[in-house]
PDB file of C-alpha atoms in Angstrom:
ATOM      1  CA  MET A 170       0.278  -0.083  -0.047  1.00  0.00           C
ATOM      2  CA  THR A 171       1.367   3.584  -1.134  1.00  0.00           C
ATOM      3  CA  ASP A 172       1.197   6.566   1.226  1.00  0.00           C
ATOM      4  CA  CYS A 173      -1.373   9.551   1.105  1.00  0.00           C
ATOM      5  CA  LYS A 174       0.645  12.846   0.620  1.00  0.00           C
ATOM      6  CA  LYS A 175      -0.128  16.286   1.494  1.00  0.00           C
ATOM      7  CA  LEU A 176       1.613  19.029  -0.844  1.00  0.00           C
ATOM      8  CA  ARG A 177       1.090  22.918  -1.080  1.00  0.00           C
ATOM      9  CA  PRO A 178       1.994  24.592  -3.928  1.00  0.00           C
ATOM     10  CA  GLY A 179       5.861  26.202  -3.558  1.00  0.00           C
ATOM     11  CA  GLY A 180       8.043  26.039  -6.285  1.00  0.00           C
ATOM     12  CA  THR A 181       7.092  26.772 -10.299  1.00  0.00           C
ATOM     13  CA  TYR A 182       8.248  25.564 -13.650  1.00  0.00           C
ATOM     14  CA  ASP A 183       8.202  26.711 -16.997  1.00  0.00           C
ATOM     15  CA  GLY A 184       5.587  24.617 -19.152  1.00  0.00           C
ATOM     16  CA  LYS A 185       6.053  23.969 -22.770  1.00  0.00           C
ATOM     17  CA  GLN A 186       2.606  25.968 -23.591  1.00  0.00           C
ATOM     18  CA  GLY A 187       4.461  29.454 -22.296  1.00  0.00           C
ATOM     19  CA  PHE A 188       2.847  29.606 -18.528  1.00  0.00           C
ATOM     20  CA  SER A 189       4.754  28.907 -15.256  1.00  0.00           C
ATOM     21  CA  TYR A 190       2.609  26.620 -13.114  1.00  0.00           C
ATOM     22  CA  PHE A 191       2.996  25.940  -9.237  1.00  0.00           C
ATOM     23  CA  GLU A 192       4.119  22.480  -8.540  1.00  0.00           C
ATOM     24  CA  GLY A 193       1.516  20.053  -7.691  1.00  0.00           C
ATOM     25  CA  ILE A 194       0.240  16.387  -7.813  1.00  0.00           C
ATOM     26  CA  ALA A 195       1.911  14.920 -10.287  1.00  0.00           C
ATOM     27  CA  LYS A 196       4.131  11.549 -10.769  1.00  0.00           C
ATOM     28  CA  GLU A 197       7.249  13.442  -9.998  1.00  0.00           C
ATOM     29  CA  THR A 198       5.888  15.099  -6.636  1.00  0.00           C
ATOM     30  CA  ALA A 199       3.845  12.454  -5.325  1.00  0.00           C
ATOM     31  CA  GLY A 200       3.894   9.038  -7.295  1.00  0.00           C
ATOM     32  CA  ALA A 201       0.863   9.730  -9.034  1.00  0.00           C
ATOM     33  CA  GLN A 202      -0.027   7.256 -11.576  1.00  0.00           C
ATOM     34  CA  GLY A 203      -3.209   8.704 -13.633  1.00  0.00           C
ATOM     35  CA  ILE A 204      -3.631  12.039 -12.811  1.00  0.00           C
ATOM     36  CA  CYS A 205      -1.633  15.787 -12.076  1.00  0.00           C
ATOM     37  CA  MET A 206      -3.001  18.805 -10.479  1.00  0.00           C
ATOM     38  CA  HIS A 207      -1.578  22.138 -10.578  1.00  0.00           C
ATOM     39  CA  LEU A 208      -2.123  25.574  -9.818  1.00  0.00           C
ATOM     40  CA  LEU A 209      -1.944  28.412 -12.672  1.00  0.00           C
ATOM     41  CA  THR A 210      -1.629  32.034 -12.458  1.00  0.00           C
ATOM     42  CA  VAL A 211      -2.240  33.887 -16.070  1.00  0.00           C
ATOM     43  CA  PRO A 212      -1.299  37.707 -15.635  1.00  0.00           C
ATOM     44  CA  PRO A 213      -2.819  40.288 -17.558  1.00  0.00           C
ATOM     45  CA  GLY A 214      -1.848  40.388 -20.885  1.00  0.00           C
ATOM     46  CA  GLY A 215      -0.596  36.387 -20.458  1.00  0.00           C
ATOM     47  CA  ARG A 216      -0.947  34.154 -23.514  1.00  0.00           C
ATOM     48  CA  ALA A 217      -0.314  30.342 -23.980  1.00  0.00           C
ATOM     49  CA  LYS A 218       1.118  28.993 -26.882  1.00  0.00           C
ATOM     50  CA  ALA A 219      -1.227  26.908 -29.124  1.00  0.00           C
ATOM     51  CA  HIS A 220      -1.243  23.238 -27.890  1.00  0.00           C
ATOM     52  CA  LYS A 221      -3.026  20.082 -27.499  1.00  0.00           C
ATOM     53  CA  HIS A 222      -2.656  17.234 -24.710  1.00  0.00           C
ATOM     54  CA  ALA A 223      -2.311  13.859 -26.942  1.00  0.00           C
ATOM     55  CA  THR A 224      -4.343  11.133 -25.459  1.00  0.00           C
ATOM     56  CA  HIS A 225      -5.123  13.145 -22.360  1.00  0.00           C
ATOM     57  CA  GLU A 226      -7.924  15.006 -20.826  1.00  0.00           C
ATOM     58  CA  THR A 227      -7.988  18.237 -18.820  1.00  0.00           C
ATOM     59  CA  ALA A 228     -10.475  19.879 -16.387  1.00  0.00           C
ATOM     60  CA  ILE A 229     -10.240  23.459 -15.223  1.00  0.00           C
ATOM     61  CA  TYR A 230     -11.720  25.023 -12.238  1.00  0.00           C
ATOM     62  CA  VAL A 231     -11.242  29.049 -12.056  1.00  0.00           C
ATOM     63  CA  ILE A 232     -10.851  30.304  -8.877  1.00  0.00           C
ATOM     64  CA  SER A 233     -10.590  33.863  -9.784  1.00  0.00           C
ATOM     65  CA  GLY A 234     -10.049  36.685 -12.741  1.00  0.00           C
ATOM     66  CA  ARG A 235     -11.441  36.044 -16.263  1.00  0.00           C
ATOM     67  CA  ALA A 236      -9.935  34.652 -19.366  1.00  0.00           C
ATOM     68  CA  LYS A 237     -10.678  33.196 -22.784  1.00  0.00           C
ATOM     69  CA  MET A 238      -9.823  30.147 -24.547  1.00  0.00           C
ATOM     70  CA  TYR A 239      -9.612  29.518 -28.296  1.00  0.00           C
ATOM     71  CA  TRP A 240     -10.176  25.995 -29.194  1.00  0.00           C
ATOM     72  CA  GLY A 241     -11.175  23.768 -32.232  1.00  0.00           C
ATOM     73  CA  GLU A 242      -9.109  22.157 -34.972  1.00  0.00           C
ATOM     74  CA  ARG A 243      -8.459  25.694 -36.264  1.00  0.00           C
ATOM     75  CA  LEU A 244      -9.253  27.523 -33.132  1.00  0.00           C
ATOM     76  CA  GLU A 245     -12.296  28.624 -34.643  1.00  0.00           C
ATOM     77  CA  HIS A 246     -14.464  28.635 -30.950  1.00  0.00           C
ATOM     78  CA  CYS A 247     -13.848  30.977 -28.280  1.00  0.00           C
ATOM     79  CA  MET A 248     -15.237  30.345 -24.545  1.00  0.00           C
ATOM     80  CA  GLU A 249     -14.842  33.227 -22.120  1.00  0.00           C
ATOM     81  CA  THR A 250     -14.504  31.870 -18.129  1.00  0.00           C
ATOM     82  CA  GLY A 251     -14.666  33.623 -14.755  1.00  0.00           C
ATOM     83  CA  PRO A 252     -14.932  32.363 -10.960  1.00  0.00           C
ATOM     84  CA  GLY A 253     -16.749  29.369 -10.540  1.00  0.00           C
ATOM     85  CA  ASP A 254     -16.259  27.948 -13.821  1.00  0.00           C
ATOM     86  CA  MET A 255     -15.548  24.457 -14.494  1.00  0.00           C
ATOM     87  CA  ILE A 256     -14.047  23.698 -18.086  1.00  0.00           C
ATOM     88  CA  TYR A 257     -13.465  20.403 -19.874  1.00  0.00           C
ATOM     89  CA  ILE A 258     -11.037  19.738 -22.378  1.00  0.00           C
ATOM     90  CA  PRO A 259     -10.857  16.838 -24.441  1.00  0.00           C
ATOM     91  CA  ALA A 260      -7.816  14.623 -25.539  1.00  0.00           C
ATOM     92  CA  ASP A 261      -6.221  16.126 -28.301  1.00  0.00           C
ATOM     93  CA  VAL A 262      -8.275  19.271 -28.933  1.00  0.00           C
ATOM     94  CA  PRO A 263      -6.158  22.195 -29.872  1.00  0.00           C
ATOM     95  CA  HIS A 264      -6.691  25.368 -27.430  1.00  0.00           C
ATOM     96  CA  LEU A 265      -5.125  28.426 -26.657  1.00  0.00           C
ATOM     97  CA  PRO A 266      -5.782  30.185 -23.383  1.00  0.00           C
ATOM     98  CA  LEU A 267      -5.164  33.985 -22.436  1.00  0.00           C
ATOM     99  CA  ASN A 268      -6.049  36.546 -20.165  1.00  0.00           C
ATOM    100  CA  ASP A 269      -6.911  39.752 -21.959  1.00  0.00           C
ATOM    101  CA  GLY A 270      -8.395  41.296 -18.692  1.00  0.00           C
ATOM    102  CA  ASP A 271      -6.494  43.627 -16.183  1.00  0.00           C
ATOM    103  CA  GLU A 272      -6.309  41.112 -13.244  1.00  0.00           C
ATOM    104  CA  PRO A 273      -4.689  37.806 -12.793  1.00  0.00           C
ATOM    105  CA  ALA A 274      -6.851  34.864 -13.495  1.00  0.00           C
ATOM    106  CA  VAL A 275      -6.114  31.697 -11.337  1.00  0.00           C
ATOM    107  CA  ALA A 276      -7.353  28.322 -11.664  1.00  0.00           C
ATOM    108  CA  VAL A 277      -6.803  24.691 -10.520  1.00  0.00           C
ATOM    109  CA  ILE A 278      -6.044  22.624 -13.634  1.00  0.00           C
ATOM    110  CA  ALA A 279      -6.103  18.722 -13.522  1.00  0.00           C
ATOM    111  CA  ARG A 280      -5.261  16.135 -16.669  1.00  0.00           C
ATOM    112  CA  THR A 281      -5.161  12.463 -16.688  1.00  0.00           C
ATOM    113  CA  ASP A 282      -1.609  12.483 -17.446  1.00  0.00           C
ATOM    114  CA  PRO A 283       0.586  12.384 -14.261  1.00  0.00           C
ATOM    115  CA  HIS A 284       3.775  13.740 -15.964  1.00  0.00           C
ATOM    116  CA  GLU A 285       1.634  17.122 -17.027  1.00  0.00           C
ATOM    117  CA  GLN A 286       4.029  17.957 -19.703  1.00  0.00           C
ATOM    118  CA  GLU A 287       4.709  14.736 -21.359  1.00  0.00           C
ATOM    119  CA  SER A 288       1.735  14.795 -23.614  1.00  0.00           C
ATOM    120  CA  VAL A 289       1.935  18.569 -24.722  1.00  0.00           C
ATOM    121  CA  VAL A 290       2.232  18.988 -28.148  1.00  0.00           C
ATOM    122  CA  LEU A 291       2.848  22.462 -29.523  1.00  0.00           C
ATOM    123  CA  LEU A 292       0.831  23.600 -32.437  1.00  0.00           C
ATOM    124  CA  PRO A 293       2.824  26.618 -33.956  1.00  0.00           C
ATOM    125  CA  GLU A 294       1.082  26.756 -37.058  1.00  0.00           C
ATOM    126  CA  LEU A 295      -2.181  27.800 -35.038  1.00  0.00           C
ATOM    127  CA  GLU A 296      -0.726  30.861 -33.364  1.00  0.00           C
ATOM    128  CA  ALA A 297      -1.656  33.293 -36.085  1.00  0.00           C
ATOM    129  CA  LEU A 298      -5.183  32.209 -35.951  1.00  0.00           C
ATOM    130  CA  VAL A 299      -6.042  34.099 -32.534  1.00  0.00           C
ATOM    131  CA  PRO A 300      -5.546  37.889 -32.472  1.00  0.00           C
ATOM    132  CA  ALA A 301      -3.001  39.270 -30.358  1.00  0.00           C
TER     133      ALA A 301
END
């Protein structure tokens, strides 16, 4: 039997997507086998790189602030998010989140990839489809 673990967001790491994440639950920190969970703060003007998570689903809970997420094969859809919203992103769906507001957006992100960054696939060919 493995041990339960309690962690507090402490250190940060830079994700391939262009954001800095607070370390959380992952294979590397807790020995997770099928899930990761991190805290993300997107500063005003912050924008991720277009990407998808190969074979892994993502769930997001927005704690504070507002952000937009473009998604779809050509990033043709736009979803506005705010405090209390829960967002589901199916595996392999291209997306690009950004904060065009004037306050930080804070969210809890969970993914079915215990390594968190292992399934990230950057999609630079989609970058120009979302206005700066």
